[in-house]
XYZ file of C-alpha atoms in Angstrom:
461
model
C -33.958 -64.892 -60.049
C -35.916 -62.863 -57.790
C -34.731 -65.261 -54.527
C -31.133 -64.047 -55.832
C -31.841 -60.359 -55.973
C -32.483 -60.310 -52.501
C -28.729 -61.211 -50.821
C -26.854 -58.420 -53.394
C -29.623 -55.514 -52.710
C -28.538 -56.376 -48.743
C -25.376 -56.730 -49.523
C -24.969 -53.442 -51.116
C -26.708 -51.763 -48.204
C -24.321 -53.209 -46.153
C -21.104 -51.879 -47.759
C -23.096 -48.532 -47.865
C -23.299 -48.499 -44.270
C -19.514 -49.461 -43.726
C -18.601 -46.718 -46.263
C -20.920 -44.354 -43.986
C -19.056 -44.699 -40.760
C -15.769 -44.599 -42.357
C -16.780 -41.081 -44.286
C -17.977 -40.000 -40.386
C -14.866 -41.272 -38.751
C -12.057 -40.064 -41.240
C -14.156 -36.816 -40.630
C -14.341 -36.995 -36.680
C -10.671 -37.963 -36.459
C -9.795 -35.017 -39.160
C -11.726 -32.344 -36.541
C -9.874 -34.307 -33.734
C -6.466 -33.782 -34.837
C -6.845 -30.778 -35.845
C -8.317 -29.749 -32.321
C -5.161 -31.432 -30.972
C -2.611 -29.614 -33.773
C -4.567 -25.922 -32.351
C -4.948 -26.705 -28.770
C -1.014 -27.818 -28.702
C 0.077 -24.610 -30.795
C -1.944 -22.007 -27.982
C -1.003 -24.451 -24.844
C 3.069 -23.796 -26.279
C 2.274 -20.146 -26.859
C 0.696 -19.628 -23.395
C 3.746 -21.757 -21.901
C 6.299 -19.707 -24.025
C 4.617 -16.130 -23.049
C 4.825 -17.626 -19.330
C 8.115 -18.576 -19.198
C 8.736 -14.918 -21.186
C 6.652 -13.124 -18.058
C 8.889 -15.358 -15.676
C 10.157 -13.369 -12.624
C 13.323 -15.307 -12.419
C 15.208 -14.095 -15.076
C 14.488 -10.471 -14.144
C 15.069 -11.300 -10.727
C 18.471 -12.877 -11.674
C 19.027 -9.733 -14.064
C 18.200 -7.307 -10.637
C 20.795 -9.264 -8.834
C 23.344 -9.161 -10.838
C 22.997 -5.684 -11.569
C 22.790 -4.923 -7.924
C 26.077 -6.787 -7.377
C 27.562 -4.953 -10.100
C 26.626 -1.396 -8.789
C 28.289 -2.775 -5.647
C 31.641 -3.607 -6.956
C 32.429 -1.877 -9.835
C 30.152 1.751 -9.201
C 33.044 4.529 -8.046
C 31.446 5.430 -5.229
C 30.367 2.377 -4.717
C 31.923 1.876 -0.867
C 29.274 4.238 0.129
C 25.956 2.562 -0.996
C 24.354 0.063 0.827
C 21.562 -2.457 -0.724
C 18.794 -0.693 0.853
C 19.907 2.339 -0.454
C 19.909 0.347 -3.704
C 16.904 -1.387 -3.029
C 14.766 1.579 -1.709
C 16.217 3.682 -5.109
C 14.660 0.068 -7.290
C 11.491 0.362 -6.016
C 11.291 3.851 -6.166
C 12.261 3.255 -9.539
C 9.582 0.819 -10.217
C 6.643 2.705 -8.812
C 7.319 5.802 -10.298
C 6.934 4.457 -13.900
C 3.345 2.892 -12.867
C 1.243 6.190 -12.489
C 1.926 9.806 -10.873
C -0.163 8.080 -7.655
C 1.749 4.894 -6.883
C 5.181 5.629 -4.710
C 7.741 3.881 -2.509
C 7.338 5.736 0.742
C 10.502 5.563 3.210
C 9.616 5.682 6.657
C 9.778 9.472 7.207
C 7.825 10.035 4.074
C 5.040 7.338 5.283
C 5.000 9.451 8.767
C 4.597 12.707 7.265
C 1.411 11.139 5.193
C 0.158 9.865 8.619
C 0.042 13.303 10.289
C -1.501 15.164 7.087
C -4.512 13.317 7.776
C -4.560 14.330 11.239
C -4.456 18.037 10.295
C -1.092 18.711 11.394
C 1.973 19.035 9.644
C 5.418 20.785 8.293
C 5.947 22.356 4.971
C 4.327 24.813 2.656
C 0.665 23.528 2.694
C 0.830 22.896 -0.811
C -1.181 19.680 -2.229
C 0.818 18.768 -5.594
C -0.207 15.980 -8.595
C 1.373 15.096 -11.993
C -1.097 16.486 -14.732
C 0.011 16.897 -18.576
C 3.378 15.390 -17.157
C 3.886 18.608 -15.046
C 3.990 18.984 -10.854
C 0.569 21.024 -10.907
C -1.001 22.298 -7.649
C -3.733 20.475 -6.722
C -4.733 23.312 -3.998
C -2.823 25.499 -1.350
C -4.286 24.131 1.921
C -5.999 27.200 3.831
C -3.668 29.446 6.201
C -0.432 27.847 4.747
C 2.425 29.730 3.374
C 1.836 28.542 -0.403
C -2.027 30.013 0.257
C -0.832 33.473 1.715
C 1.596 34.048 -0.960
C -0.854 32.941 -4.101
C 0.045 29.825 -5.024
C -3.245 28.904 -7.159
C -4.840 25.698 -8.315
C -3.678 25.138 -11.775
C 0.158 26.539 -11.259
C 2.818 23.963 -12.666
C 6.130 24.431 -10.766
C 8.894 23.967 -13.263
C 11.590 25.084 -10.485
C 12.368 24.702 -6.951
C 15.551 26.464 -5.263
C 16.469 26.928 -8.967
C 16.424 22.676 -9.910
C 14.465 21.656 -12.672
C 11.136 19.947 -11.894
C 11.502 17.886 -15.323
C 12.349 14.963 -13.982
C 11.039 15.167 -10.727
C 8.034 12.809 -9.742
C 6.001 14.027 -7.362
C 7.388 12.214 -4.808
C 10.733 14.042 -5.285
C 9.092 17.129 -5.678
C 7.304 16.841 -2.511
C 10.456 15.967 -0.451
C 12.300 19.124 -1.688
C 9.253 21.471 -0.818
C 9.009 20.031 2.684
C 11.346 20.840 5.271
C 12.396 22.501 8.541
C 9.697 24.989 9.868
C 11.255 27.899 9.737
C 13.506 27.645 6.444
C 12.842 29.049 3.097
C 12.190 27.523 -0.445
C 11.844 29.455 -3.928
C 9.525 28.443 -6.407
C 9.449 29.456 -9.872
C 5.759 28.637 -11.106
C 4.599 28.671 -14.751
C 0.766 30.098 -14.443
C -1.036 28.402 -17.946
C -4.061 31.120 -17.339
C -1.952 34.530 -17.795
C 1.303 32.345 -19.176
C 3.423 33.710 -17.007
C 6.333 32.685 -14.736
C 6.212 33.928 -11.229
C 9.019 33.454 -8.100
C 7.631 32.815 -4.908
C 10.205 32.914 -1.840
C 8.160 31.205 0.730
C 8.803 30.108 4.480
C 8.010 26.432 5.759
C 6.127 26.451 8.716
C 3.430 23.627 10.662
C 0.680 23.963 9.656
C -2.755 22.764 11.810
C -6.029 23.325 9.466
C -9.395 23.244 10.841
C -11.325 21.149 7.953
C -14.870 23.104 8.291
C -15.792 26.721 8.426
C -17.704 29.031 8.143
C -18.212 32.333 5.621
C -15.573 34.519 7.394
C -13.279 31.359 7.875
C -13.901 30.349 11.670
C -16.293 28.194 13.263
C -18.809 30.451 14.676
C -21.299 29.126 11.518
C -24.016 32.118 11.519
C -27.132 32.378 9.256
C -27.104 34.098 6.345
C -29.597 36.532 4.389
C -33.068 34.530 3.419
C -31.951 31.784 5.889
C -29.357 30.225 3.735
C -26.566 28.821 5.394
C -23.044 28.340 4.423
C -19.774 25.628 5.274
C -17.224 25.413 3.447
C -15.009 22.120 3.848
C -10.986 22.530 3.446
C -10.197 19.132 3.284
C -11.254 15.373 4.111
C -9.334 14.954 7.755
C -10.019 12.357 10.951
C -12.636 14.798 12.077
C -14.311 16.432 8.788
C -17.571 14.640 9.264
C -17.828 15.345 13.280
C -16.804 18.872 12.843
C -19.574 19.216 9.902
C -22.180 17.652 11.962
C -21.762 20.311 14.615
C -21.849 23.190 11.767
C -24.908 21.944 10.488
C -26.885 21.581 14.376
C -25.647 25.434 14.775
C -27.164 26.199 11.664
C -30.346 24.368 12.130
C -30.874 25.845 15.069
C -31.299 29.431 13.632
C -33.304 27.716 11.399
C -31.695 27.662 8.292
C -33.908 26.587 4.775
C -31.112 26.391 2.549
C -27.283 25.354 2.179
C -24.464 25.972 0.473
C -21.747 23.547 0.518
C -18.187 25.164 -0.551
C -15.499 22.421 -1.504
C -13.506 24.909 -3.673
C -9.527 24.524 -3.256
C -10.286 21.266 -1.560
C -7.637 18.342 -2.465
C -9.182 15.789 -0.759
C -8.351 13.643 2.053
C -9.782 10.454 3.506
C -12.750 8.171 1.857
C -14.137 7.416 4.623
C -15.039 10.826 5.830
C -15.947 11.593 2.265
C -18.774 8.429 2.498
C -19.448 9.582 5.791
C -20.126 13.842 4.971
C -22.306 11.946 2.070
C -24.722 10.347 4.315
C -25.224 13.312 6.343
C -27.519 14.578 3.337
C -28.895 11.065 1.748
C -31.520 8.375 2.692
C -29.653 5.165 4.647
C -28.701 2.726 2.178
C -27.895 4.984 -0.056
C -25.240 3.877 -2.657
C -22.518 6.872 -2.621
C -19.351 5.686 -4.242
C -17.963 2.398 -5.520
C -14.365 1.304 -6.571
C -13.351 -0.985 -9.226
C -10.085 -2.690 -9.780
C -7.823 -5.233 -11.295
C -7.911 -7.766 -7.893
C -11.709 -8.205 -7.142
C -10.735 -7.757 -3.411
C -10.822 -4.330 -4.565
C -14.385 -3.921 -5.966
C -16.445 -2.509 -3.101
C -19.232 -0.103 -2.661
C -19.813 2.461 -0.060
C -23.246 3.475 1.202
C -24.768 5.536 3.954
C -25.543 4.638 7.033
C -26.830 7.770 8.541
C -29.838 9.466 7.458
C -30.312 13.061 5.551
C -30.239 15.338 8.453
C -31.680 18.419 6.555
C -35.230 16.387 5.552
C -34.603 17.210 1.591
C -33.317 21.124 2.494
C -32.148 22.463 -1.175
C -28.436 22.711 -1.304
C -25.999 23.837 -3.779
C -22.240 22.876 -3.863
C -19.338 24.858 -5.276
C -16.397 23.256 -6.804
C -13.712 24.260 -9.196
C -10.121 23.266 -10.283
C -8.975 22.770 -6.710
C -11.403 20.284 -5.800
C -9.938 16.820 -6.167
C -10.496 12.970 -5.025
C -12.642 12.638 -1.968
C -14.102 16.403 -3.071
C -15.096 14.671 -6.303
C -16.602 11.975 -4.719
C -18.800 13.683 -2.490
C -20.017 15.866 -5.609
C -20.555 13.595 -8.050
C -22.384 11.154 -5.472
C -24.810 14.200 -4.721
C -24.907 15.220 -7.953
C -25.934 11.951 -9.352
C -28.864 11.514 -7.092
C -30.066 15.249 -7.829
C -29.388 15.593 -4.172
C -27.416 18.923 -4.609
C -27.133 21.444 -7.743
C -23.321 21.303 -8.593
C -22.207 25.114 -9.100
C -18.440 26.337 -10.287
C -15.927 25.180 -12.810
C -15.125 21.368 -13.492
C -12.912 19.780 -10.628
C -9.596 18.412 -10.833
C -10.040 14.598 -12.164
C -8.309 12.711 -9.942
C -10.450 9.470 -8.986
C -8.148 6.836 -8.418
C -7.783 4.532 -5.440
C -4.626 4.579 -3.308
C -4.120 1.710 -1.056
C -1.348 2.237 1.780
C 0.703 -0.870 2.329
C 3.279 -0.769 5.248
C 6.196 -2.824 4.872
C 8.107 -4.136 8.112
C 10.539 -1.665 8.012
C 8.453 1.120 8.552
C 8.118 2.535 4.847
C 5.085 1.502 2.844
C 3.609 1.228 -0.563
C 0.575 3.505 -2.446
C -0.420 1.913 -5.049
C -3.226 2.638 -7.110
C -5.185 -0.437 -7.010
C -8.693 0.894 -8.070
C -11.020 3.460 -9.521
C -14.012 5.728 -7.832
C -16.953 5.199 -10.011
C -20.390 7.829 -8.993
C -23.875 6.090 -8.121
C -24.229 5.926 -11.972
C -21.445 4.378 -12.900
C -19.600 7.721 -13.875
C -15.620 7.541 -13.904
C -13.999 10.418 -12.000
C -10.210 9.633 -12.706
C -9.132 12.157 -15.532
C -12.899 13.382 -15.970
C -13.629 15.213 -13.117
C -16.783 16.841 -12.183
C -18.757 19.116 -14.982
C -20.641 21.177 -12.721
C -24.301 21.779 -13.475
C -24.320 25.685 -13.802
C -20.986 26.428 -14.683
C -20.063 29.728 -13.282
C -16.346 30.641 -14.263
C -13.856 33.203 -12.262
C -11.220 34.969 -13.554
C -7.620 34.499 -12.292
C -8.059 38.110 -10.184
C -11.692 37.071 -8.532
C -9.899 33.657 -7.429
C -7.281 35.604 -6.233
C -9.252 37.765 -4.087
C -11.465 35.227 -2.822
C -8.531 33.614 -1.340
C -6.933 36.461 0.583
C -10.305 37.254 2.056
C -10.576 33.452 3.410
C -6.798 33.768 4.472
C -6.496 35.043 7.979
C -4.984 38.778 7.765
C -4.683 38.197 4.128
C -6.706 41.401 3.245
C -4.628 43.698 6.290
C -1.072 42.184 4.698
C -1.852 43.991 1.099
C -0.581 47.882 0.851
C -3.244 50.365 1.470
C -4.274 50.845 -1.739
C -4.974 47.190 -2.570
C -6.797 46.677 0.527
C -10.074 48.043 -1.086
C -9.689 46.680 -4.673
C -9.731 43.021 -3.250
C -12.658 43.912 -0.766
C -14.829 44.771 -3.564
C -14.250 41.839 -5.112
C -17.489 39.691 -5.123
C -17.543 36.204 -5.601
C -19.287 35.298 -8.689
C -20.197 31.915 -7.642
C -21.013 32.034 -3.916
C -23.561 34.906 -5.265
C -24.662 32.867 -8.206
C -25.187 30.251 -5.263
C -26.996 32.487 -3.043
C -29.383 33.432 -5.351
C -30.220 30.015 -6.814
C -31.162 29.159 -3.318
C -32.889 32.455 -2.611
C -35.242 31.204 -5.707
C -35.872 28.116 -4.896
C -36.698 28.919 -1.032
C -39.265 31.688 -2.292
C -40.982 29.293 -4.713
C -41.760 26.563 -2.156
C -42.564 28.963 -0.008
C -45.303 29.966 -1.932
C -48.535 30.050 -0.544
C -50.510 26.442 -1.810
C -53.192 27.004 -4.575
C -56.106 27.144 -3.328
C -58.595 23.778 -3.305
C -60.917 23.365 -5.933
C -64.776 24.335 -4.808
C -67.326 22.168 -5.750
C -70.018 23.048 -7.483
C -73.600 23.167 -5.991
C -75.157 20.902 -8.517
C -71.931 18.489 -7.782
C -73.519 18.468 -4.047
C -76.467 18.373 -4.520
C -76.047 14.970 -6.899
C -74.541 13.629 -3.624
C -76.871 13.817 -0.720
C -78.309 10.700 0.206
């Protein structure tokens, strides 16, 4: 009996086993096929949202619609497809961001020269904020400055048209014009809620990018040896120009700085990287940019070396200051490089990339973001200053017709000496922040600590 037992207990192991793997793989093949059901219900949704995203439907849509503009439109015989064209990819652009654009070719010249300081129109830099054409800042000397044309103003009207569906590259094209001819402006002021007409002149306008407290570029030394430049915008030569400035001022030996970049819109980033170094360590990290395409990731840093040896310097900026202005104050802010004095800047910290097409227009496109040393967005932000020091809408005022050449001598008489008492709240609050902080580390060093006899005398040999 026993020999028999043997052969069934081995037998039953055996089926067991077989019963086992089948369990294990009915289970396998259940997980398998159900991997396969999943994988083949997201592989038919990714192929259905690609063939959705296809470009050659809406490609075949743009064509026909082109071909129908061309036949059927009633004044049809007068368009051609690059006027249709050009008007698509206006069009297309304009619904991206207030930044992006379709330049034509004259528009992509005019950018060209306002980097190189010299250009037509009213001198009046313009963005879309709250969905309005806001001025970013009047550019120094310019007609829109003269008249007072302030940061902040939306312009709801120009030559009596509506600005409510203008983008700003619209906008822009009917301000500029003919030096010489005239433009109105009716401008909506959010401070004082107020509409005000402004009948200005186009002229060319050439703007030197650094001066000095009475607006040339003779750079001399202020009370308590604090010196002062203030830069009007981010040009070709902004960095040589402020180099110079800041020799002149060293050699009267200045102790202090103030760095103005109120009412400045901006300009180029590599003169803002390269005004940065002039007052950090080499190597420094000053800006980087961050974007959809990692082509666009980058970071700037310094390749100069901080030319005042750790000289304390405050920097003023308010609503006007915008883009490369915000870069250059949040990069010194950040590293505790400069105290940050004024009202918060504009907020507008996005990348532009210029991309010229072969028939002489071009492309901006936003294709990235400015980020500070720390990581710090600047795009819609801006800059919170570290001492805020507000001005009201009659002390900006004022400020600017002193800095505008024969601003002050254009008023009537009995104007003239209202806006010459006008301080400056800030540049004061500046000037005495510095005037502090020269005194204290001037300060005469405490004296050494004497040692006391018995100390001595527990030293000698």
């Amino acid at each position: 009996m026993p020999s028999r037992g043997l052969p069934l207990t081995f037998c039953e192991n055996d089926v067991c086993s077989i019963m086992k793997r089948r369990v294990i793989f009915g289970v396998v093949a259940l997980v398998l096929t159900a991997n396969l059901f999943f994988g083949a219900r997201l592989y038919l949704s990714s192929a259905q949202a690609a063939e959705k995203d296809s470009p050659y439907p809406s490609l075949e849509l743009f064509s026909y619609v082109m071909e129908k503009v061309r036949k059927d439109y009633v004044d049809g015989q007068n368009l051609t497809y690059q006027d249709l064209v050009y008007g698509a990819l206006k069009g297309m652009l304009n619904t991206l961001d207030p930044h992006s654009e379709f330049m034509e070719a004259e528009k992509y010249k005019e950018l060209q020269n306002d980097t190189q300081g010299a250009f037509g129109g009213l001198g009046i830099v313009i963005s879309m904020k709250d969905n309005f054409i806001t001025v970013v800042a009047p550019m120094d000397e310019s007609p829109g400055f003269k008249a007072g044309v302030m940061s902040g103003d939306r312009i709801i009207r120009i030559d009596g048209k509506s600005t409510d569906k203008m983008g700003v590259q619209d906008a822009v094209k009917s301000l500029r014009g003919e030096p010489g001819t005239q433009v109105r402006l009716s401008v909506f002021r959010p401070s004082s809620s107020q509409v005000q007409e402004f009948q200005l002149t186009r002229s060319v306008i050439t703007v030197d990018m650094v001066k000095d407290i009475h607006g040339k570029k003779e750079f001399p030394l202020g009370e308590n040896k604090i010196g002062y430049i203030r830069l009007v915008q981010f040009g070709e030569k902004t960095s040589d120009d402020l180099e110079a400035a800041i020799k002149k001022l060293k050699g009267q030996g200045m102790q202090a700085l103030v760095l103005d970049l109120r009412w400045n819109p901006g300009g180029l980033l590599e003169q803002a990287v390269d005004v940065c170094e002039k007052f950090l360590p080499r190597g420094q990290l000053v800006v980087t940019t961050e974007g959809r395409n990692p082509a666009q990731n980058s970071s700037r840093r310094g390749s100069g070396h901080d030319e005042l040896a750790g000289m304390p310097i405050v920097l003023l900026v308010n609503l006007g200051s915008a883009s490369a202005s915000e870069i250059v104050a949040g990069c010194l802010q950040d590293l505790k490089r400069a105290i940050v004095l004024g009202e918060k800047s504009f907020g507008k910290g996005s990348v532009q990339s210029i991309l010229p097409l072969q028939d002489g227009s071009a492309l901006r496109l936003t294709t990235a973001k400015y980020y500070t040393p720390s990581h710090k967005v600047i795009h819609e932000e801006g800059i919170t200053p570290d001492i805020p020091v507000p001005m009201t809408e009659e002390e900006q005022r004022a400020v600017q017709l002193q800095w505008a050449p024969g601003g002050v001598e254009s008023l009537e008489p009995k104007d003239r000496q209202l806006v010459n008492d006008v301080r400056d709240p800030q540049l004061d609050r500046a000037m005495d922040l510095l005037k502090g902080i020269t005194m204290f580390s001037q300060r005469s060093p405490l004296p050494e600590k004497r040692v006391a006899r018995s100390e001595k005398m527990s030293t000698a040999p």
